[in-house]
Coordinates of C-alpha atoms in Angstrom, one line a residue:
Chain A
M1 CA 84.5 59.8 95.5
A2 CA 85.8 59.5 91.9
Q3 CA 89.3 60.5 91.4
R4 CA 92.1 60.0 88.8
N5 CA 95.8 60.0 88.8
L6 CA 97.2 63.2 87.3
P7 CA 100.7 64.5 87.0
M8 CA 101.2 67.7 88.9
R9 CA 101.4 69.7 85.7
E10 CA 98.0 68.4 84.7
A11 CA 96.5 69.1 88.1
L12 CA 97.7 72.7 87.8
R13 CA 96.4 73.0 84.3
R14 CA 93.0 71.8 85.3
A15 CA 92.9 74.2 88.2
L16 CA 93.9 77.1 86.1
L17 CA 91.5 76.2 83.3
E18 CA 88.6 75.9 85.6
E19 CA 89.3 79.2 87.2
M20 CA 89.5 80.9 83.8
R21 CA 86.2 79.4 82.9
R22 CA 84.7 80.4 86.2
D23 CA 85.9 84.0 86.3
E24 CA 86.3 86.3 83.3
R25 CA 88.7 88.5 85.3
V26 CA 91.3 85.7 85.5
F27 CA 93.8 85.7 82.7
V28 CA 97.4 84.4 82.1
M29 CA 100.4 86.3 80.9
G30 CA 104.0 85.3 80.6
E31 CA 106.7 84.0 78.3
E32 CA 105.5 81.3 75.9
V33 CA 102.2 80.8 77.8
G34 CA 100.2 80.9 74.5
Y35 CA 101.2 79.5 71.2
W36 CA 104.1 77.6 72.6
Q37 CA 101.5 76.0 74.9
G38 CA 103.6 76.9 78.1
T39 CA 107.2 76.0 78.7
H40 CA 106.0 73.4 81.3
R41 CA 102.7 72.8 79.4
V42 CA 100.6 74.1 82.3
T43 CA 98.8 76.4 79.9
A44 CA 98.6 73.9 77.0
G45 CA 95.5 74.4 74.9
F46 CA 94.6 77.7 76.6
I47 CA 95.3 79.9 73.6
D48 CA 92.8 77.9 71.5
E49 CA 90.0 78.2 74.1
F50 CA 90.6 81.7 75.4
G51 CA 92.4 83.6 72.7
E52 CA 95.0 86.3 72.9
R53 CA 93.0 88.6 75.1
R54 CA 93.1 86.2 78.0
V55 CA 96.3 84.3 77.2
R56 CA 99.0 86.8 76.7
D57 CA 102.4 85.9 75.4
T58 CA 104.8 88.5 76.7
P59 CA 108.3 89.6 75.6
I60 CA 111.2 88.4 77.8
S61 CA 110.5 91.2 80.3
E62 CA 110.3 89.9 83.8
M63 CA 110.1 93.3 85.4
A64 CA 107.1 94.1 83.3
I65 CA 105.5 90.7 83.5
A66 CA 105.3 91.2 87.3
G67 CA 104.8 95.0 87.2
V68 CA 102.1 95.0 84.6
A69 CA 100.3 92.2 86.4
V70 CA 100.4 94.3 89.6
G71 CA 98.8 97.2 87.8
A72 CA 96.2 95.0 86.2
A73 CA 95.4 93.4 89.5
M74 CA 95.0 96.9 91.2
N75 CA 92.5 97.8 88.5
G76 CA 90.2 94.9 88.9
L77 CA 91.6 91.9 87.0
R78 CA 93.0 88.7 88.6
P79 CA 96.2 88.0 86.7
V80 CA 98.0 84.8 86.8
A81 CA 101.5 85.7 85.7
E82 CA 104.0 83.1 84.8
M83 CA 107.8 83.3 85.4
M84 CA 109.1 80.6 83.2
T85 CA 111.4 79.7 86.1
I86 CA 111.9 81.3 89.4
N87 CA 115.5 82.1 88.5
F88 CA 114.1 84.8 86.3
A89 CA 112.0 86.2 89.1
F90 CA 115.1 87.8 90.5
L91 CA 114.8 90.2 87.6
A92 CA 111.3 91.0 88.8
L93 CA 112.3 91.1 92.5
D94 CA 111.5 94.8 92.8
A95 CA 108.1 94.5 91.2
I96 CA 107.2 91.6 93.5
V97 CA 108.7 92.9 96.7
N98 CA 108.4 96.6 96.5
H99 CA 105.2 96.7 94.5
A100 CA 103.0 93.6 94.7
A101 CA 103.8 93.0 98.4
K102 CA 103.7 96.6 99.6
I103 CA 101.1 98.5 97.7
R104 CA 98.2 97.6 99.9
Y105 CA 100.1 98.6 103.0
M106 CA 101.7 101.8 101.7
F107 CA 98.4 103.1 100.6
N108 CA 96.7 101.8 103.8
G109 CA 94.3 99.5 102.1
M110 CA 93.3 101.8 99.2
F111 CA 94.3 99.2 96.6
T112 CA 94.0 95.4 96.4
V113 CA 96.4 93.2 94.5
P114 CA 94.8 89.9 93.7
L115 CA 97.7 88.5 91.8
V116 CA 99.3 85.1 91.4
I117 CA 102.8 84.7 90.1
R118 CA 103.5 81.1 89.2
A119 CA 107.1 80.1 89.0
A120 CA 108.8 76.8 88.2
S121 CA 111.4 76.2 90.9
G122 CA 114.2 73.8 91.7
W123 CA 117.2 72.0 90.4
G124 CA 117.7 69.0 88.3
N125 CA 119.2 67.7 85.1
Q126 CA 122.4 69.7 85.4
A127 CA 120.7 73.1 84.8
T128 CA 123.8 74.7 86.5
A129 CA 124.2 77.5 88.9
T130 CA 121.9 80.2 87.5
H131 CA 119.0 77.9 86.7
S132 CA 118.9 75.8 89.8
H133 CA 117.5 78.1 92.5
T134 CA 114.9 77.3 95.1
P135 CA 114.6 80.7 96.6
E136 CA 111.1 80.5 98.1
P137 CA 112.3 81.6 101.5
I138 CA 113.6 84.8 100.0
F139 CA 110.1 85.7 98.9
A140 CA 108.6 84.5 102.1
H141 CA 110.8 87.0 103.9
F142 CA 108.4 89.9 103.0
P143 CA 105.1 90.7 104.7
G144 CA 102.4 91.4 102.1
L145 CA 103.1 88.4 100.0
Y146 CA 101.9 84.8 100.4
V147 CA 104.1 82.0 99.3
A148 CA 102.6 78.7 98.2
C149 CA 104.7 75.6 97.5
P150 CA 102.7 72.4 96.8
A151 CA 104.2 69.0 97.0
T152 CA 101.5 66.8 95.4
P153 CA 99.0 67.0 92.5
Y154 CA 96.2 67.1 95.0
D155 CA 97.7 70.1 96.8
A156 CA 98.7 71.8 93.6
Y157 CA 95.2 71.8 92.3
G158 CA 93.5 72.9 95.5
M159 CA 96.2 75.5 96.4
L160 CA 96.3 77.1 93.0
K161 CA 92.5 77.6 93.0
T162 CA 92.7 79.1 96.4
A163 CA 95.6 81.4 95.4
I164 CA 93.7 82.7 92.4
R165 CA 90.6 83.4 94.5
D166 CA 92.5 85.1 97.3
D167 CA 92.7 88.9 97.2
N168 CA 96.3 89.0 98.2
P169 CA 99.4 88.6 96.0
V170 CA 100.7 85.0 96.0
L171 CA 104.0 83.7 94.8
F172 CA 103.1 80.1 93.7
T173 CA 106.1 77.9 93.1
E174 CA 106.0 74.6 91.3
S175 CA 108.9 72.1 91.6
I176 CA 110.1 71.3 88.2
A177 CA 111.0 67.8 89.3
L178 CA 107.4 67.2 90.5
Y179 CA 105.6 68.3 87.2
P180 CA 105.6 64.8 85.7
K181 CA 104.9 62.9 89.0
P182 CA 101.3 61.6 89.3
G183 CA 99.0 61.5 92.3
P184 CA 95.3 61.2 92.9
V185 CA 93.1 64.2 92.3
P186 CA 89.3 64.0 92.9
D187 CA 87.1 64.7 89.9
E188 CA 85.0 67.0 92.1
E189 CA 86.1 70.6 92.5
Y190 CA 87.7 71.6 95.8
T191 CA 90.0 74.3 97.2
L192 CA 92.5 74.1 100.1
P193 CA 92.7 76.8 102.8
V194 CA 95.4 79.5 102.7
G195 CA 98.3 78.8 105.1
K196 CA 97.4 75.4 106.3
A197 CA 100.0 72.7 106.7
D198 CA 99.3 69.0 106.1
I199 CA 100.5 65.9 107.9
K200 CA 101.6 63.7 105.1
R201 CA 102.4 60.8 107.3
E202 CA 101.8 60.2 111.0
G203 CA 104.4 59.0 113.4
G204 CA 105.5 59.4 117.0
D205 CA 109.3 59.3 117.1
V206 CA 110.5 62.3 115.1
T207 CA 108.9 65.2 113.2
L208 CA 110.1 65.9 109.7
I209 CA 109.2 69.5 108.7
T210 CA 109.4 70.2 105.0
Y211 CA 107.7 71.6 101.9
A212 CA 107.4 70.9 98.2
R213 CA 110.1 68.5 96.9
G214 CA 111.3 67.8 100.4
V215 CA 108.0 65.9 101.1
E216 CA 109.2 63.2 98.7
W217 CA 112.5 62.8 100.4
C218 CA 110.9 62.8 103.9
L219 CA 108.3 60.1 102.9
G220 CA 111.1 58.0 101.4
A221 CA 113.1 58.3 104.5
A222 CA 110.1 57.6 106.7
K223 CA 109.3 54.4 104.8
Q224 CA 112.8 53.1 105.2
L225 CA 113.1 54.0 108.8
A226 CA 109.7 52.4 109.6
K227 CA 111.3 49.1 108.7
E228 CA 113.5 49.6 111.7
G229 CA 110.6 50.6 113.9
I230 CA 111.3 54.4 113.7
E231 CA 108.1 56.3 113.1
C232 CA 108.5 59.7 111.4
E233 CA 105.7 62.3 111.2
V234 CA 106.0 64.3 108.0
V235 CA 104.6 67.8 108.2
D236 CA 104.3 69.4 104.8
M237 CA 104.0 73.2 105.5
R238 CA 102.6 73.8 102.0
W239 CA 102.7 77.6 102.5
L240 CA 105.8 79.4 103.6
R241 CA 103.6 82.4 104.2
P242 CA 101.3 82.4 106.1
L243 CA 103.3 79.8 108.0
D244 CA 101.3 77.3 109.9
M245 CA 103.6 76.9 112.9
E246 CA 100.8 75.5 115.1
T247 CA 100.7 72.3 113.1
A248 CA 104.4 71.9 113.3
L249 CA 104.5 72.7 117.0
Q250 CA 101.7 70.2 117.7
S251 CA 103.7 67.4 116.1
F252 CA 106.9 68.5 117.8
R253 CA 105.3 68.6 121.2
K254 CA 104.4 65.0 120.5
T255 CA 107.8 63.7 119.2
N256 CA 110.2 66.1 120.9
R257 CA 112.6 65.8 118.0
A258 CA 112.7 67.5 114.6
V259 CA 114.5 67.5 111.3
V260 CA 113.8 70.3 108.9
V261 CA 114.2 69.3 105.2
E262 CA 114.4 71.7 102.2
E263 CA 115.7 71.8 98.7
S264 CA 117.1 75.3 99.2
L265 CA 120.3 76.7 100.6
P266 CA 121.2 76.6 104.3
M267 CA 121.9 80.2 105.3
Y268 CA 118.9 82.4 106.4
S269 CA 116.6 79.6 105.3
F270 CA 113.3 77.8 105.9
G271 CA 115.3 75.5 108.2
S272 CA 116.7 78.5 110.1
E273 CA 113.3 79.9 110.6
I274 CA 111.6 76.7 111.7
A275 CA 114.4 75.8 114.1
A276 CA 114.3 79.2 115.6
R277 CA 110.6 79.1 116.1
L278 CA 110.7 75.6 117.6
Q279 CA 113.2 76.7 120.3
E280 CA 111.4 79.9 120.9
E281 CA 107.9 78.4 121.2
A282 CA 108.6 74.8 122.4
F283 CA 111.9 74.8 124.1
D284 CA 110.6 72.7 127.0
Y285 CA 109.6 70.0 124.6
M286 CA 113.0 69.7 123.0
D287 CA 114.9 66.5 123.5
A288 CA 117.6 67.0 120.8
P289 CA 119.0 69.8 118.7
V290 CA 116.9 70.5 115.6
K291 CA 118.7 69.2 112.5
R292 CA 118.6 70.7 109.1
V293 CA 118.9 69.0 105.7
T294 CA 119.5 71.5 102.9
A295 CA 121.4 71.9 99.7
M296 CA 125.1 72.4 100.3
D297 CA 126.3 76.0 100.6
V298 CA 127.7 76.2 97.0
P299 CA 126.4 77.3 93.6
L300 CA 125.3 74.2 91.7
P301 CA 127.8 72.8 89.3
Y302 CA 127.2 71.1 85.9
A303 CA 128.7 67.6 86.3
R304 CA 126.0 65.2 87.5
E305 CA 128.1 63.5 90.1
I306 CA 129.0 66.6 92.1
E307 CA 125.6 68.2 91.4
L308 CA 123.9 65.3 93.3
M309 CA 126.5 65.5 96.0
A310 CA 125.4 69.0 96.8
L311 CA 121.7 68.2 97.0
P312 CA 119.5 66.7 99.7
D313 CA 118.2 63.2 99.2
V314 CA 116.5 60.4 101.1
Q315 CA 119.8 59.1 102.6
K316 CA 120.7 62.6 104.0
V317 CA 117.3 62.8 105.7
I318 CA 117.8 59.3 107.2
N319 CA 121.2 60.3 108.5
A320 CA 119.8 63.4 110.1
V321 CA 117.0 61.5 111.8
R322 CA 119.6 59.1 113.3
E323 CA 121.4 62.1 114.7
V324 CA 118.4 63.4 116.6
L325 CA 117.2 60.0 118.0
Chain B
M1 CA 89.8 127.9 82.8
L2 CA 93.1 129.9 82.7
L3 CA 92.3 131.3 86.1
D4 CA 91.7 127.9 87.5
W5 CA 95.0 126.7 86.2
Y6 CA 96.6 129.8 87.6
Y7 CA 95.1 129.0 91.0
Q8 CA 96.2 125.3 90.9
M9 CA 99.8 126.3 90.1
V10 CA 99.9 128.9 92.8
L11 CA 98.4 126.4 95.2
I12 CA 101.0 123.8 94.4
R13 CA 103.8 126.4 94.7
Q14 CA 102.5 127.5 98.0
F15 CA 102.0 124.0 99.2
E16 CA 105.6 123.0 98.2
E17 CA 107.3 126.0 99.6
T18 CA 105.3 125.5 102.9
C19 CA 106.5 121.9 102.9
Y20 CA 110.1 123.2 102.5
Q21 CA 109.7 125.5 105.4
L22 CA 108.0 122.9 107.6
Y23 CA 110.9 120.5 106.8
Q24 CA 113.4 123.1 107.9
E25 CA 111.5 123.6 111.1
K26 CA 111.3 119.8 111.6
R27 CA 107.6 119.8 111.5
I28 CA 107.8 117.5 108.5
T29 CA 110.3 114.9 109.6
G30 CA 110.5 112.3 106.9
V31 CA 113.8 112.0 105.1
Y32 CA 112.3 112.1 101.6
L33 CA 110.5 115.2 100.3
H34 CA 110.7 115.9 96.6
L35 CA 109.2 119.2 95.7
Y36 CA 107.4 120.1 92.5
S37 CA 108.2 123.9 92.5
G38 CA 109.0 125.0 89.0
Q39 CA 107.3 122.1 87.3
E40 CA 103.7 123.1 88.1
A41 CA 102.7 123.8 84.5
V42 CA 103.4 120.2 83.4
G43 CA 101.2 118.7 86.0
V44 CA 98.4 121.2 85.8
G45 CA 98.3 121.5 82.0
A46 CA 98.5 117.7 81.5
L47 CA 95.8 116.8 84.0
A48 CA 93.5 119.4 82.5
A49 CA 93.6 117.3 79.3
L50 CA 92.1 114.3 81.1
E51 CA 88.6 113.3 81.9
P52 CA 87.7 112.1 85.4
R53 CA 87.4 108.5 84.2
D54 CA 91.0 108.6 82.9
H55 CA 93.8 107.5 85.2
V56 CA 97.0 109.2 86.6
I57 CA 100.1 107.7 88.0
T58 CA 103.5 109.2 88.9
A59 CA 106.7 108.8 90.7
Y60 CA 107.7 110.2 94.0
R61 CA 107.5 113.9 93.1
D62 CA 103.8 113.6 93.5
H63 CA 102.4 116.4 95.6
G64 CA 101.7 118.6 92.7
I65 CA 100.1 115.8 90.7
A66 CA 97.8 115.0 93.7
L67 CA 96.7 118.6 94.1
A68 CA 96.2 119.2 90.4
R69 CA 94.0 116.0 90.3
G70 CA 91.8 117.5 93.0
V71 CA 93.0 115.6 96.0
D72 CA 92.3 117.6 99.2
A73 CA 95.3 119.7 100.4
N74 CA 94.4 118.8 104.0
T75 CA 94.8 115.1 103.5
C76 CA 98.0 115.6 101.5
M77 CA 99.6 117.7 104.2
A78 CA 98.4 115.2 106.8
E79 CA 100.3 112.5 104.9
M80 CA 103.4 114.7 104.9
M81 CA 103.2 114.8 108.6
G82 CA 102.4 111.2 109.1
R83 CA 98.9 111.6 110.4
K84 CA 96.1 109.2 110.5
T85 CA 94.0 111.5 108.4
G86 CA 96.6 111.5 105.5
T87 CA 95.8 110.1 102.1
S88 CA 97.5 106.9 103.1
G89 CA 96.7 107.1 106.8
G90 CA 100.2 108.3 107.5
K91 CA 101.7 105.0 106.3
G92 CA 102.9 106.1 102.9
G93 CA 104.4 109.5 103.4
S94 CA 105.4 112.2 100.9
M95 CA 106.2 109.7 98.1
H96 CA 103.0 107.7 98.3
L97 CA 100.0 110.0 98.0
A98 CA 97.1 108.5 96.1
S99 CA 93.3 108.7 95.8
R100 CA 91.3 105.9 94.3
E101 CA 88.2 108.1 93.9
H102 CA 90.2 110.5 91.7
N103 CA 91.7 107.7 89.7
F104 CA 95.0 108.9 91.0
W105 CA 96.9 105.6 91.4
G106 CA 99.7 107.1 93.4
G107 CA 103.2 108.3 93.7
Y108 CA 105.8 105.5 93.7
A109 CA 109.2 105.7 95.2
I110 CA 111.3 103.3 93.2
V111 CA 112.5 105.0 90.1
G112 CA 110.5 103.6 87.1
G113 CA 108.5 101.1 89.2
H114 CA 105.2 102.7 88.4
I115 CA 105.7 102.5 84.6
P116 CA 104.6 98.9 84.2
L117 CA 101.8 99.6 86.7
A118 CA 100.5 102.2 84.2
T119 CA 100.6 99.6 81.5
G120 CA 98.8 97.2 83.7
I121 CA 96.1 99.7 84.7
A122 CA 95.5 100.4 81.0
L123 CA 95.4 96.7 80.3
S124 CA 92.6 96.2 82.7
D125 CA 90.4 98.9 81.2
N126 CA 91.2 97.7 77.7
Y127 CA 90.4 94.1 78.7
R128 CA 86.9 95.3 79.8
G129 CA 86.4 97.2 76.6
E130 CA 86.7 100.6 78.1
D131 CA 88.7 103.3 76.4
N132 CA 90.0 105.3 79.4
V133 CA 93.5 106.7 79.1
V134 CA 96.4 106.3 81.6
L135 CA 98.6 109.3 82.0
C136 CA 102.0 108.2 83.3
F137 CA 104.4 110.9 84.5
V138 CA 108.0 109.7 84.0
G139 CA 111.1 111.6 85.3
D140 CA 114.0 112.0 82.8
G141 CA 116.1 109.8 85.1
A142 CA 113.6 106.9 84.9
T143 CA 114.0 106.6 81.1
N144 CA 117.3 104.9 81.6
N145 CA 116.1 102.0 83.7
G146 CA 114.7 98.7 82.7
Y147 CA 111.2 99.4 83.9
F148 CA 110.9 102.1 81.3
H149 CA 112.0 99.9 78.5
E150 CA 109.9 96.9 79.5
G151 CA 106.8 98.9 80.6
V152 CA 106.7 101.1 77.4
N153 CA 107.4 98.2 75.1
M154 CA 104.6 96.1 76.6
A155 CA 102.1 99.0 76.2
A156 CA 103.3 99.2 72.6
I157 CA 102.8 95.6 71.7
W158 CA 99.3 95.6 73.1
D159 CA 98.4 99.1 71.7
L160 CA 97.3 100.3 75.2
P161 CA 96.1 103.9 75.7
V162 CA 99.0 105.2 77.8
V163 CA 100.5 108.6 77.5
F164 CA 104.0 108.5 78.9
L165 CA 104.8 112.1 79.8
I166 CA 108.5 112.6 80.5
E167 CA 109.1 115.5 82.8
S168 CA 112.6 116.5 81.7
N169 CA 113.8 118.7 84.5
G170 CA 117.4 118.5 83.4
Y171 CA 118.7 116.2 86.1
G172 CA 118.4 112.7 87.4
M173 CA 119.2 113.6 91.0
G174 CA 122.4 115.5 90.2
T175 CA 123.4 114.1 86.8
E176 CA 122.5 116.1 83.7
T177 CA 120.4 114.4 81.1
H178 CA 123.2 114.5 78.4
R179 CA 125.5 112.7 80.8
A180 CA 123.0 110.0 81.5
S181 CA 121.3 109.4 78.1
G182 CA 122.9 108.5 74.8
Q183 CA 119.9 110.1 73.2
P184 CA 119.2 113.2 75.3
E185 CA 116.1 114.0 73.2
L186 CA 114.1 111.6 75.2
H187 CA 110.9 111.7 73.2
K188 CA 112.8 110.2 70.3
R189 CA 112.8 106.9 72.1
A190 CA 109.3 106.5 70.9
I191 CA 110.7 105.5 67.5
A192 CA 112.5 102.5 69.1
Y193 CA 109.2 101.2 70.4
G194 CA 107.1 101.9 67.3
I195 CA 104.8 104.3 69.2
K196 CA 103.7 107.8 68.6
D197 CA 106.4 110.4 69.2
G198 CA 104.6 113.3 70.8
G199 CA 107.6 115.5 70.5
R200 CA 109.2 117.9 72.9
I201 CA 107.2 120.7 74.4
D202 CA 107.7 123.7 76.6
G203 CA 106.8 122.4 80.0
Q204 CA 106.7 125.9 81.5
N205 CA 103.8 127.1 79.4
V206 CA 100.6 125.6 80.8
I207 CA 98.7 126.5 77.7
E208 CA 101.1 124.7 75.5
V209 CA 101.2 121.7 77.8
H210 CA 97.5 121.5 77.8
Q211 CA 97.2 121.6 74.0
A212 CA 99.9 119.0 73.4
L213 CA 98.4 116.7 76.0
T214 CA 94.9 117.1 74.7
D215 CA 96.2 115.9 71.3
A216 CA 98.2 113.1 72.9
V217 CA 95.3 111.9 75.0
A218 CA 93.0 111.8 72.0
Y219 CA 95.6 109.9 70.0
A220 CA 96.2 107.4 72.8
R221 CA 92.5 106.8 73.4
K222 CA 92.1 105.8 69.7
N223 CA 95.4 104.3 68.8
G224 CA 97.8 103.4 71.6
P225 CA 100.8 104.7 73.5
V226 CA 102.3 108.1 73.1
L227 CA 105.7 109.3 74.4
I228 CA 106.0 113.0 74.9
E229 CA 108.7 115.1 76.6
A230 CA 108.1 118.3 78.5
I231 CA 111.1 120.5 79.2
T232 CA 110.9 121.8 82.7
Y233 CA 113.0 122.7 85.8
R234 CA 112.9 122.1 89.5
Y235 CA 113.7 124.9 91.8
R236 CA 114.6 122.8 94.7
G237 CA 117.1 120.0 94.9
H238 CA 116.3 116.4 94.0
G239 CA 115.0 116.1 97.5
V240 CA 115.1 118.6 100.3
S241 CA 118.1 117.0 101.8
D242 CA 120.1 117.7 98.6
R243 CA 122.6 120.2 100.0
Q244 CA 124.8 120.8 96.9
Y245 CA 122.0 122.2 94.8
N246 CA 121.7 125.9 95.5
S247 CA 125.4 126.8 95.3
R248 CA 126.1 124.7 92.3
L249 CA 123.3 126.0 90.1
R250 CA 122.6 129.5 91.2
D251 CA 122.9 131.2 87.8
E252 CA 120.8 128.6 86.1
L253 CA 118.2 128.8 88.8
T254 CA 118.0 132.5 88.5
E255 CA 117.5 132.4 84.8
W256 CA 114.6 129.9 85.1
L257 CA 113.0 131.8 88.0
E258 CA 113.1 135.1 86.3
N259 CA 112.3 134.2 82.7
K260 CA 110.8 130.8 82.6
D261 CA 108.7 130.5 85.7
P262 CA 105.4 128.8 84.8
I263 CA 103.4 131.0 87.1
G264 CA 105.1 134.1 85.8
I265 CA 104.6 133.1 82.2
L266 CA 100.8 132.6 82.7
E267 CA 100.6 135.8 84.8
R268 CA 102.2 137.8 82.0
Y269 CA 99.9 136.3 79.5
L270 CA 96.8 137.0 81.6
T271 CA 97.7 140.6 82.5
K272 CA 98.5 141.3 78.8
K273 CA 95.3 139.8 77.6
Y274 CA 92.8 141.0 80.3
K275 CA 92.9 144.5 81.7
N276 CA 92.8 144.9 85.4
I277 CA 93.0 141.2 86.2
E278 CA 95.6 141.8 88.9
P279 CA 93.1 142.0 91.8
E280 CA 91.6 138.7 90.6
L281 CA 95.0 137.0 90.6
K282 CA 95.7 138.5 94.0
K283 CA 92.5 136.9 95.3
L284 CA 93.6 133.5 94.0
I285 CA 97.0 133.8 95.7
D286 CA 95.3 134.7 99.0
Q287 CA 93.0 131.8 98.6
A288 CA 95.9 129.4 98.0
Q289 CA 97.7 130.7 101.0
R290 CA 94.6 130.2 103.1
V291 CA 94.1 126.7 101.9
V292 CA 97.6 125.7 102.6
A293 CA 97.7 127.4 106.0
A294 CA 94.5 125.5 106.9
S295 CA 96.0 122.3 105.7
V296 CA 98.9 122.7 108.1
E297 CA 96.5 123.4 110.9
Y298 CA 94.5 120.4 109.9
A299 CA 97.5 118.1 109.7
E300 CA 99.0 119.3 113.0
S301 CA 95.7 118.8 114.9
S302 CA 95.2 115.4 113.4
P303 CA 95.9 112.2 115.4
V304 CA 99.0 110.1 114.7
P305 CA 98.5 106.5 113.7
T306 CA 98.2 103.8 116.4
Y307 CA 99.5 100.3 116.8
E308 CA 96.3 99.1 115.1
D309 CA 97.3 101.1 112.1
L310 CA 100.8 99.7 112.2
I311 CA 99.6 96.2 111.8
S312 CA 96.6 96.7 109.5
N313 CA 96.3 96.3 105.8
V314 CA 99.4 94.1 105.3
Y315 CA 96.9 91.7 103.9
V316 CA 93.3 91.8 102.8

């Protein structure tokens, strides 16, 4: 099957472009999505093809970007709203949590909210404390919302198309650090199922459970450890909600050891959830305590040296694997 | 038409005062119950200015809006009592009545949260080339939060047909408007957004409300958003659990009840204009009482939701 190498931002752009061509109800709105060509260039060229009706530059109004998109979704459109970065989604937290996620339930199914909120997520390049969040687990806390976090261009393309076609509200995060990284994407159209994890590397000694940027660190660690004969299985959860625990559990029952790796903060986190579920659902298979690799429990500083000190990397994953073996 | 409005206002008053009673008797048990008594003319007059294809959305003081839009009193009362037969299957409660078939998009419990939804609902119709209007009720208190600013501004830049109708009942919970707003003449905020200032109207006079909203709706349909402010008053506290209300405001309340009651104003107008209309009015009052009594019976004899309901409709 023909395929080509695309950076993740280009895979996302292609997915969104195809969905807008396919379905008149799909439109984009957000800060600088139009004439600026998108802050991360995911919507580059859209304004020329679709015009201002379907490519809506908004004011700097996160509450309304999310809230208006919810209203539009309730009334028959399929908005793809962009938060320039997920840090600004905190301003829209009420619209996302109390409205997007709950309207269907509160009105007992009377309304449907087929909405995607795309948000660039993650740290890097000394963006400092307020602009370095990876709060996907916060959003995944709330029933009513799906949370999608792709790790590769292949997944990004297929998952974004799925998110747009799904009738539930989806928070779709895109790691800023992954935007320029290339990976193979088939020329032929495809979608990926909601809430399905993916084994990114098979191995029998230890299970590394992760998502988004963490996949890169886990694969890097697995590669190095393989030289010593340690085989890691890398489980990319891909969706924090719905959470495909079954795939993680299957791997864990095989390896009996797990390290959970995430870019986000340690307390009340992805790692906490996975570790709790492993001990609840597979205690008898557990040969070592579940280890977590996360960012350090501090706000991120400016200076490069200490910023990197606070963040997960390949070496920290390797260290954690050694602890569980 | 006037008799119909009279009936709707009486029905709402009867419904709300019955809810108040049921709450005291612990037959309505939810902690939040925000009554519309005193504000009936705003809802009834404004909704009479809409066509069925137009849209309505409001905040948590939503019973009167639901009834005036034609939602069945039985299903409203069933929702108050958390029954399966309620408008939201007993899962939304007092603050979350809605009816898709009436284009009534609901009551919303977070102050201001529904304002961008109104803009979004208007955006959808506009996107499809339809010229339906969205009527968005806004409490005076909501005009001070960010949702109002962002939601109204976004409707403004896209010229969307939304009528933002501020129900100025004098208090955001317990805080007077002039203590909460730098510009207490709330309709003047229209100027800041470059939209039509629909002015300040007497929210107790249903005829005046209807006339003003008819103009506002016609303007919005053609040109874009309108901000209009109706001066009104609520007879009960912010919510029924508001204990300070009666003692603090007794004189003020008496003045509104005696001289500015919306039902009283219309009643005086009708009896002056039409000879011997009193029996007709009495009949409507009796009818409203019967409808509300029946709704209580309907609600109390309805089943409560089950475990299946608890877990359904989280997702599609």
